[in-house]
PDB file of C-alpha atoms in Angstrom:
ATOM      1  CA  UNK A  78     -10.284  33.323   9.996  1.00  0.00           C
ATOM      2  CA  UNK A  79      -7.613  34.750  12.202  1.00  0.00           C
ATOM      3  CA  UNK A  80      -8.288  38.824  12.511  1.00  0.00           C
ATOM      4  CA  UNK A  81      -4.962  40.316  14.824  1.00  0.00           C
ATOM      5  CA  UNK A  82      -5.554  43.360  16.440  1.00  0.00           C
ATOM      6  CA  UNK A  83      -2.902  45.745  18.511  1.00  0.00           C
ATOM      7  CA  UNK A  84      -3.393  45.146  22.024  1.00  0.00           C
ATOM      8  CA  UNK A  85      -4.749  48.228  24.268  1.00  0.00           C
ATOM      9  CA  UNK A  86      -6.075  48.494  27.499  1.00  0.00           C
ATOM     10  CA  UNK A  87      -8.778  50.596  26.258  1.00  0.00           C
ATOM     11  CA  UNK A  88     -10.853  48.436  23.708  1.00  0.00           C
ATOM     12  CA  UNK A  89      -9.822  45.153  25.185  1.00  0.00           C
ATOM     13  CA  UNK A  90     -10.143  46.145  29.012  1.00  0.00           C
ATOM     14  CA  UNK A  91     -12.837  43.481  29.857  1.00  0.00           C
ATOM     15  CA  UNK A  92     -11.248  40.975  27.671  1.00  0.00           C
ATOM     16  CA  UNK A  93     -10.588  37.304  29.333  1.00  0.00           C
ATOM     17  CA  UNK A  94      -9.030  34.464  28.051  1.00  0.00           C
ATOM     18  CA  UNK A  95      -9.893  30.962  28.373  1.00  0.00           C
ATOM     19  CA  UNK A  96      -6.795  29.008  29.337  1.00  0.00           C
ATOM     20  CA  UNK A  97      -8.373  25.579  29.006  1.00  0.00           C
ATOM     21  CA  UNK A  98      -6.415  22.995  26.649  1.00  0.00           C
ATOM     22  CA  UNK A  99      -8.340  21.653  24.042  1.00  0.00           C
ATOM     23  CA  UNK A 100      -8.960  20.908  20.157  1.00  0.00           C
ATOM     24  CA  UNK A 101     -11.945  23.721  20.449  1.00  0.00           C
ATOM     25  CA  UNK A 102      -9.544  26.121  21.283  1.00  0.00           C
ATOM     26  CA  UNK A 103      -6.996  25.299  18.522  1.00  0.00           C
ATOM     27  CA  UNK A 104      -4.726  22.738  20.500  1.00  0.00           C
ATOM     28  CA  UNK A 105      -5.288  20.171  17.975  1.00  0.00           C
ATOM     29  CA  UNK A 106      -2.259  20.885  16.545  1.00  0.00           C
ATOM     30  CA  UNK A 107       0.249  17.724  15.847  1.00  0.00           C
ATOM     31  CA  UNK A 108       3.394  19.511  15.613  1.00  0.00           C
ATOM     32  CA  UNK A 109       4.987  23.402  16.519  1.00  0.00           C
ATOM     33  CA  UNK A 110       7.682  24.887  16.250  1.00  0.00           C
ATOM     34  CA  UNK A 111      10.644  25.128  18.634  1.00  0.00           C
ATOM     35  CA  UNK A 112      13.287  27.124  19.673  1.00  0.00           C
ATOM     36  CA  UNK A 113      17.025  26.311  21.039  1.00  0.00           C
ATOM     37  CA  UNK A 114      16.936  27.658  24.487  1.00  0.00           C
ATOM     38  CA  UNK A 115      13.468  25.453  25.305  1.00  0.00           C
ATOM     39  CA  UNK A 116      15.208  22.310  23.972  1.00  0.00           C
ATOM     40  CA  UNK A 117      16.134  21.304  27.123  1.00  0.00           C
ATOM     41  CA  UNK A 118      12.554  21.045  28.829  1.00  0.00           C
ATOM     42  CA  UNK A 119      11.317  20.115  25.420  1.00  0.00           C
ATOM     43  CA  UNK A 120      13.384  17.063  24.556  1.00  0.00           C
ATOM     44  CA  UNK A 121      12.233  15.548  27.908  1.00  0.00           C
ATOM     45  CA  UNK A 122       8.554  15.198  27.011  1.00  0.00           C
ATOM     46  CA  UNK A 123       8.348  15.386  22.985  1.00  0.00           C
ATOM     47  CA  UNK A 124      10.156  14.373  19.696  1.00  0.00           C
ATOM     48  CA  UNK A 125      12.115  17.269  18.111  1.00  0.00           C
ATOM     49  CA  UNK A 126      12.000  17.141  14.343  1.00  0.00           C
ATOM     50  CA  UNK A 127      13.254  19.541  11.643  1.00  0.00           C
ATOM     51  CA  UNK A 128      10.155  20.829   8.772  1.00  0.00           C
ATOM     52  CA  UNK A 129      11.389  22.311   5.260  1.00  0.00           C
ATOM     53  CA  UNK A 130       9.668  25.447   3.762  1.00  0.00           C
ATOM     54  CA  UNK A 131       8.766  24.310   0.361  1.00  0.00           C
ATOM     55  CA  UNK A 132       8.773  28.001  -0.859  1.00  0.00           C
ATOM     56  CA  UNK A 133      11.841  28.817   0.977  1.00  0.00           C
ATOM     57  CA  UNK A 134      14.100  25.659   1.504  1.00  0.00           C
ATOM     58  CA  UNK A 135      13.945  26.959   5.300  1.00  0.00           C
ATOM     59  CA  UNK A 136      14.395  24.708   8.422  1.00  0.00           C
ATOM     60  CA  UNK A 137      11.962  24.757  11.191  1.00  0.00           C
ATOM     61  CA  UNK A 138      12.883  22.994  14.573  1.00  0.00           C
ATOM     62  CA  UNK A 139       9.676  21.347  15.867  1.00  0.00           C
ATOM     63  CA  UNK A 140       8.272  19.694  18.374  1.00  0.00           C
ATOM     64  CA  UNK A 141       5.722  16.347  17.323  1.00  0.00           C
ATOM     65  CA  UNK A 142       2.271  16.051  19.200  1.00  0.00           C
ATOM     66  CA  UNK A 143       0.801  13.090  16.656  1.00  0.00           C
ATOM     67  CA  UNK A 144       1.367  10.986  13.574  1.00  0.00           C
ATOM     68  CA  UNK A 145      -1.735  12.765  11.601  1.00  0.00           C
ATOM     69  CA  UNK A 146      -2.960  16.505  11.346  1.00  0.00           C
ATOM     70  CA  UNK A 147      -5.192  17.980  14.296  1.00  0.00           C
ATOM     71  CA  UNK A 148      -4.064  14.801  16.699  1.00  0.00           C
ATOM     72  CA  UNK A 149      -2.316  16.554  19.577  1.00  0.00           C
ATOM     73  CA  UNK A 150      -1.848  13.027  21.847  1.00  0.00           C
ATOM     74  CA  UNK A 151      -1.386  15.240  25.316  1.00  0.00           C
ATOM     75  CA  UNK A 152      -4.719  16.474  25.145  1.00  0.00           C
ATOM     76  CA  UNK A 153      -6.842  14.999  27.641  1.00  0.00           C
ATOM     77  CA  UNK A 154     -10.033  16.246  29.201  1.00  0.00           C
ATOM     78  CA  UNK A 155      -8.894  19.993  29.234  1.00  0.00           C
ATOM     79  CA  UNK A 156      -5.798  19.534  30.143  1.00  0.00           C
ATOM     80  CA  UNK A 157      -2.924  19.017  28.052  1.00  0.00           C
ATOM     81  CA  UNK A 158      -0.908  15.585  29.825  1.00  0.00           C
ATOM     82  CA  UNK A 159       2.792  17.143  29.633  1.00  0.00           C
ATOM     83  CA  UNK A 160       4.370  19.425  32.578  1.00  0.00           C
ATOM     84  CA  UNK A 161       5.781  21.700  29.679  1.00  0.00           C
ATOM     85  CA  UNK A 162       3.859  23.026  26.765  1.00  0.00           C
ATOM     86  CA  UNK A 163       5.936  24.704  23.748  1.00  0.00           C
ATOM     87  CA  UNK A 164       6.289  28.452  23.715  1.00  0.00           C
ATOM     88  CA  UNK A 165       4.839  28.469  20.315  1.00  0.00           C
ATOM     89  CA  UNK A 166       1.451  26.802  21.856  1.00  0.00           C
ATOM     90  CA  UNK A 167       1.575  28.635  25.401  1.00  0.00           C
ATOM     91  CA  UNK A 168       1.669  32.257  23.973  1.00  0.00           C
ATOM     92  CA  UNK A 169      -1.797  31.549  21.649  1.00  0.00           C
ATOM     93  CA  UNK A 170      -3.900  33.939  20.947  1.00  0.00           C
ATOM     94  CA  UNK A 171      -0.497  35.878  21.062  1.00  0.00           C
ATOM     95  CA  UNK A 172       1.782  37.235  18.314  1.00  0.00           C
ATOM     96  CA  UNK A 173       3.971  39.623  17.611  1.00  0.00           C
ATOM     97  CA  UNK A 174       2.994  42.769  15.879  1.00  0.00           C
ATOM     98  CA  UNK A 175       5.058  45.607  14.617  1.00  0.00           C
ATOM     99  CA  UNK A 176       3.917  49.337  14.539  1.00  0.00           C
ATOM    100  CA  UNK A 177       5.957  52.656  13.276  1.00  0.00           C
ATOM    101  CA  UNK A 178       5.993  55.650  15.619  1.00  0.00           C
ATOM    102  CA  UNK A 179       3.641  58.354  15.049  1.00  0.00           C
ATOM    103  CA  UNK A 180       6.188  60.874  16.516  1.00  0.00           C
ATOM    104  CA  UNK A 181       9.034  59.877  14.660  1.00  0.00           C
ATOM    105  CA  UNK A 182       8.621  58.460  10.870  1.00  0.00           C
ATOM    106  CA  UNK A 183      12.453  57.963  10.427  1.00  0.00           C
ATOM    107  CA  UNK A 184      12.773  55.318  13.849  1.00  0.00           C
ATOM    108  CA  UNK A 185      12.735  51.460  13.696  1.00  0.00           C
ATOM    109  CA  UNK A 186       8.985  49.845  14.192  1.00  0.00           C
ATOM    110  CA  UNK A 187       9.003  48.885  17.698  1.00  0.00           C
ATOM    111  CA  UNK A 188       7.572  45.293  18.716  1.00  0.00           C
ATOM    112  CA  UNK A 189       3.903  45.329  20.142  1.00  0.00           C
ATOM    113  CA  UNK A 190       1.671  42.698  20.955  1.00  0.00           C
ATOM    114  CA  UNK A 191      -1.598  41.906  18.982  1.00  0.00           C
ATOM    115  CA  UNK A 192      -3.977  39.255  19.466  1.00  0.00           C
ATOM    116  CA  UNK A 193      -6.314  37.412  17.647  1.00  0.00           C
ATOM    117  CA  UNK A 194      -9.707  38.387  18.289  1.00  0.00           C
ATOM    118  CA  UNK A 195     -11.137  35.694  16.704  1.00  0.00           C
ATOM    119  CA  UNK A 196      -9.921  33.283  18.761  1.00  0.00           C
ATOM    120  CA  UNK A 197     -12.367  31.039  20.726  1.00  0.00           C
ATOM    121  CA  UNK A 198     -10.411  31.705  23.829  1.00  0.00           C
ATOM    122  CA  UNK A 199     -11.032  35.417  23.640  1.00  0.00           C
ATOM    123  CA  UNK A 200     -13.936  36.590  25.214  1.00  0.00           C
ATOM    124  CA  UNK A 201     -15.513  38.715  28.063  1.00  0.00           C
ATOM    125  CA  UNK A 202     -17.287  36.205  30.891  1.00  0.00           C
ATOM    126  CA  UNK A 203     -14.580  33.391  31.466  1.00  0.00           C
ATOM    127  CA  UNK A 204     -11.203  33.091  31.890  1.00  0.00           C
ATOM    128  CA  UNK A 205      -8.035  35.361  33.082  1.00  0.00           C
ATOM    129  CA  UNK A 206      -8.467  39.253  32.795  1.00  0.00           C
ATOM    130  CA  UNK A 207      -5.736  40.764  30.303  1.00  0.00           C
ATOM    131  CA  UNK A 208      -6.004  44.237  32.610  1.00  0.00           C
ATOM    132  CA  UNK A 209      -6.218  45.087  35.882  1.00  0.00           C
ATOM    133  CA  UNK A 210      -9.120  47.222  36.803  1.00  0.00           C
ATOM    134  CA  UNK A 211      -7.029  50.899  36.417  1.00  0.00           C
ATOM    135  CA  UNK A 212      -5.240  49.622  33.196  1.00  0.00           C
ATOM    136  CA  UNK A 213      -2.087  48.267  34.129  1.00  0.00           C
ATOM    137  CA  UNK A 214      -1.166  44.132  32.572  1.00  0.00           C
ATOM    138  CA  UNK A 215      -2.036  41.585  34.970  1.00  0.00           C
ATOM    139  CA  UNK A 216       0.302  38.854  35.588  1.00  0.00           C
ATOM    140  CA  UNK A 217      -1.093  36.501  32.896  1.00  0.00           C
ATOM    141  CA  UNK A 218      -0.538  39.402  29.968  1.00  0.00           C
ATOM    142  CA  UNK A 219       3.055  40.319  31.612  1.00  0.00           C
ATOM    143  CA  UNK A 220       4.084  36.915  31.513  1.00  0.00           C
ATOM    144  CA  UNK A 221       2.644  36.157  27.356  1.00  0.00           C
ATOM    145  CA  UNK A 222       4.844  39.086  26.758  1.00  0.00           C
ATOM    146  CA  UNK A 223       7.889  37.492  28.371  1.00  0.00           C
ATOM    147  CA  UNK A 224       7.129  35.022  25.874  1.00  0.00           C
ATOM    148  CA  UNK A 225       6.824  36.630  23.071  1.00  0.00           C
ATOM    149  CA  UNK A 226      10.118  38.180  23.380  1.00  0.00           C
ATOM    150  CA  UNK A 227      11.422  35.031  23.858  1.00  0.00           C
ATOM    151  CA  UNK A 228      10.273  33.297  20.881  1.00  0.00           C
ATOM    152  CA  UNK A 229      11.703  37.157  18.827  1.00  0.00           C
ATOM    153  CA  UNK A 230      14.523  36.004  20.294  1.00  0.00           C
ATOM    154  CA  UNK A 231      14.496  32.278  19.427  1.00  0.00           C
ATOM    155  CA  UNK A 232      13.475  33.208  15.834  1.00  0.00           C
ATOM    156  CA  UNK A 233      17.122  34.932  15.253  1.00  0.00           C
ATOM    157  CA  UNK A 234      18.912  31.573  17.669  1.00  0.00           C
ATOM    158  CA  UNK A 235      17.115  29.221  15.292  1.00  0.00           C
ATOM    159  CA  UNK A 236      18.390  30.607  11.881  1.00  0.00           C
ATOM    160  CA  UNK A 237      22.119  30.568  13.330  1.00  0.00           C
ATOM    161  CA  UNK A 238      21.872  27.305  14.919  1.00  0.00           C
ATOM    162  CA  UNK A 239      19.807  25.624  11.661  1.00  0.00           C
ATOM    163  CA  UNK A 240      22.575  27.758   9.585  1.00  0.00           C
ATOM    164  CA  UNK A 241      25.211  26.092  11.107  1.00  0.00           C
ATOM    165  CA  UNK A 242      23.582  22.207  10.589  1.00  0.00           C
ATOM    166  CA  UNK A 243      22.737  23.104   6.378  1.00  0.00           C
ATOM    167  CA  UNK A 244      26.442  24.354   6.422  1.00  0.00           C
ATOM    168  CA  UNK A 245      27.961  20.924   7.543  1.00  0.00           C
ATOM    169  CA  UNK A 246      25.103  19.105   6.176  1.00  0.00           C
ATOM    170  CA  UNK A 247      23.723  17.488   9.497  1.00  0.00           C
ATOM    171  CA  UNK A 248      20.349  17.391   8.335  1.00  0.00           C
ATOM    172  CA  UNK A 249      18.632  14.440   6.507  1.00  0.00           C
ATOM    173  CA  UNK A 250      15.613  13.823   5.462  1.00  0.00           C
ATOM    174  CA  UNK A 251      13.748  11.135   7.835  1.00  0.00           C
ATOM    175  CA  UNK A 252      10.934   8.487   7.437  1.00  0.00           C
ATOM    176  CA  UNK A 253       9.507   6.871  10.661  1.00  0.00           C
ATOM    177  CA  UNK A 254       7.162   4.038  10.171  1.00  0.00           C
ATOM    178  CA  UNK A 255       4.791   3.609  12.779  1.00  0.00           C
ATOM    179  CA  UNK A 256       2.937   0.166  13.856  1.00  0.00           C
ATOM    180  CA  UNK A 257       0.148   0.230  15.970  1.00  0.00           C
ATOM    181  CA  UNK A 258      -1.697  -2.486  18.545  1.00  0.00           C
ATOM    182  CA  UNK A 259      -4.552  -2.423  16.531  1.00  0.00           C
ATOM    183  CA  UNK A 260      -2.319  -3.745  13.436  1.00  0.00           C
ATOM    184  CA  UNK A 261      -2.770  -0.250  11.810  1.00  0.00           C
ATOM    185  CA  UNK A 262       0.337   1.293  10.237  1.00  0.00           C
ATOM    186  CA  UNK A 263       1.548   4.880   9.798  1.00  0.00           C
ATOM    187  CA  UNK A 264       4.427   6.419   7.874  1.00  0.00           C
ATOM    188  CA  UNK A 265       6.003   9.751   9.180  1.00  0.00           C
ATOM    189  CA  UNK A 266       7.131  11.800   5.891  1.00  0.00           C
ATOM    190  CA  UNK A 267       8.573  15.243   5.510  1.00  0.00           C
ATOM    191  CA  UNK A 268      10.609  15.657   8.836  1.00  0.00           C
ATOM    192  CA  UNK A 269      14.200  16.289   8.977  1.00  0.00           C
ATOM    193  CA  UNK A 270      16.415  15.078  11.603  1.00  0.00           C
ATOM    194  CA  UNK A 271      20.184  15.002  12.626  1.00  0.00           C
ATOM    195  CA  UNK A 272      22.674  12.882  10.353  1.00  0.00           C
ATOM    196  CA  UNK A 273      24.822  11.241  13.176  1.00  0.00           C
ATOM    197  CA  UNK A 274      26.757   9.399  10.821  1.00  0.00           C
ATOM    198  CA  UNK A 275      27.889  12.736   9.307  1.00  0.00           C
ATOM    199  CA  UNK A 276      28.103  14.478  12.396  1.00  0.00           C
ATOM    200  CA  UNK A 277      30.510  11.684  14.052  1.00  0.00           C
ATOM    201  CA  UNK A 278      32.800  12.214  11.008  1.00  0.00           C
ATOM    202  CA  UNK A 279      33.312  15.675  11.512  1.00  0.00           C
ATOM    203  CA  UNK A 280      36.122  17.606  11.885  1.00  0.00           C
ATOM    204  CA  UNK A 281      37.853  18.471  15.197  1.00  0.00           C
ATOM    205  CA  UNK A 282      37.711  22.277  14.446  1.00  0.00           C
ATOM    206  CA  UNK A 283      33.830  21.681  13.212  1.00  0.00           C
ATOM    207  CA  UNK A 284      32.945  19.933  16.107  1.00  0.00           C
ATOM    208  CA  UNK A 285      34.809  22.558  18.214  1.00  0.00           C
ATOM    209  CA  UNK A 286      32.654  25.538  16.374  1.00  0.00           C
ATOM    210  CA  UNK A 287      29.715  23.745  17.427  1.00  0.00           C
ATOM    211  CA  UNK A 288      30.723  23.138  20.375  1.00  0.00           C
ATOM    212  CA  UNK A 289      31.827  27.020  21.462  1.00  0.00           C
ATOM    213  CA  UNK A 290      28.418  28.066  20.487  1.00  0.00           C
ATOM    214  CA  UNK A 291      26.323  25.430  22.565  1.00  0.00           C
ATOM    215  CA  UNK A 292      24.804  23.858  19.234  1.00  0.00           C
ATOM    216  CA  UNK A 293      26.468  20.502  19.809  1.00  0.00           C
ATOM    217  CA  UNK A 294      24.641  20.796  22.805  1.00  0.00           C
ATOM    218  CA  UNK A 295      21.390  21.051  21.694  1.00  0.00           C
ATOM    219  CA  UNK A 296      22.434  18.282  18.693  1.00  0.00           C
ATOM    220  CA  UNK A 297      22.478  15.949  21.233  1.00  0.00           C
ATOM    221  CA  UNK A 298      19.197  16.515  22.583  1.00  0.00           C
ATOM    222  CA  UNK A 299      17.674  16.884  19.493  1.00  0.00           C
ATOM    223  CA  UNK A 300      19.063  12.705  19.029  1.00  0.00           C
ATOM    224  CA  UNK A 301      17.838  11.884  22.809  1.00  0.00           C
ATOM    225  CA  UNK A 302      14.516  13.369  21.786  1.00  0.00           C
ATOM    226  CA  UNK A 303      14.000  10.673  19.216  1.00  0.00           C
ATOM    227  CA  UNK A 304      13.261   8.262  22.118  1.00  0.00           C
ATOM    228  CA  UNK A 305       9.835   9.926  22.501  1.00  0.00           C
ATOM    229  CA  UNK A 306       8.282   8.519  19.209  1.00  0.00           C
ATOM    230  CA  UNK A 307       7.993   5.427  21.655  1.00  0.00           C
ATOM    231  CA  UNK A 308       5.927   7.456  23.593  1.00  0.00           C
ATOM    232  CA  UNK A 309       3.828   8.689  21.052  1.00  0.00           C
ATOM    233  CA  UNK A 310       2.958   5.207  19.771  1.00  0.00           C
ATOM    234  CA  UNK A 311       2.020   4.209  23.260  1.00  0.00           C
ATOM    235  CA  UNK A 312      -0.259   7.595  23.796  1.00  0.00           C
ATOM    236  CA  UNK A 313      -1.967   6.459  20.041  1.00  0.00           C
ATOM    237  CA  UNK A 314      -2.710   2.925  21.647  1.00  0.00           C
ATOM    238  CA  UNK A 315      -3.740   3.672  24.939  1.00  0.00           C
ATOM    239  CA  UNK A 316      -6.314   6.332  23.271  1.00  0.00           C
ATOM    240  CA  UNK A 317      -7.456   3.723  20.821  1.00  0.00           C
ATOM    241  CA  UNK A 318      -8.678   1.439  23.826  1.00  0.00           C
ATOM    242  CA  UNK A 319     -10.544   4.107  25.553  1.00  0.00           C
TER     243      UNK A 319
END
């Protein structure tokens, strides 16, 4: 059970974190979410799918580690085998907290960063300090809060970009079946992914509007990405005869 805390140089001072990559320390993960500006580096090592909030009717960019849940294919002996990991996996224990001013009731709740105590990488013998011996960040915690505030920001990019897909209905709903070495077969259910039939029937101005605000762009990487299911299938069958 998760259990966030704010983050202080006080109570956590001696706190490390274990930076190893592995299914003990949550990594078993077979899909996260993504964000616009890391589609770039992401489309050249993973699949970028879309996931639907059944509550909400939402769309979630994300990026596809497996077929099944907990089988994250890149891990590999403490070490995860891609030379970019997702934001969204970097930044664990991380998250984003918000807290109200004590001085000043009225003021917006300003972004903080808490972290999850509970956490099997949190502890105080191994890993990278949070602090530096007088109290200031050390380089690891500086750069987790760079990410955070990039994946704030990438929240906000998301709901424009996915806005602007529902609104000229680029999504559509996608199943991948999967066939194995080993004869086994797997159907991939519940994913989203870009309607190019649709999209190459837009209209100028439509594909213009896209255009202006870099989503065709990221469209098209979103299609190139679809290249790495290969990949995945070929991670699956080299791990099966191991």
């Amino acid at each position: 059970m998760a259990k966030h805390v704010l983050l202080n140089n006080i109570e956590h001072k001696d706190l490390k974190i274990i930076t190893e990559r592995s299914a003990k320390y949550g990594d078993d993960q077979w899909f996260s979410p993504t964000f616009v500006a890391e589609f770039k580096t992401v489309q050249a090592h993973y699949p970028i799918m879309f996931q639907k909030n059944a509550d909400t009717g939402e769309f979630t960019p994300v990026t596809l580690f497996g077929f099944t849940n907990n089988e994250n294919l890149f891990l590999n002996d403490g070490h995860w085998d891609a030379s970019y990991i997702p934001i969204s996996m970097q930044r664990m224990p991380f998250y984003i907290g918000m807290q109200q001013s004590t001085l000043n009731c009225n003021s917006e709740p300003q972004r903080v960063i808490t972290l999850d105590v509970d956490s099997p990488r949190v502890n105080e013998e191994t890993g990278i300090d949070l602090f530096l011996p007088y109290g200031g960040n050390s380089e690891y915690l500086e750069n987790i809060a760079n990410m955070l505030e990039l994946l704030h920001q990438g929240v906000d990019e998301n709901k424009m970009f996915v806005e602007a897909l529902t609104a000229y209905e680029l999504l559509e709903a996608v199943t991948i079946d999967v066939e194995l070495n080993n004869a086994s077969k797997h159907q991939l259910i519940g994913f989203y992914t870009i309607n190019e039939d649709v999209l190459g029937q837009l209209a100028a101005e439509k594909v213009m509007h896209l255009h202006k605000e870099g989503y065709l762009e990221a469209i098209y990487m979103i299609i190139a990405s679809q290249a790495h299911i290969r990949k995945l299938v070929e991670l699956r069958n080299k791990q099966q005869t191991h």
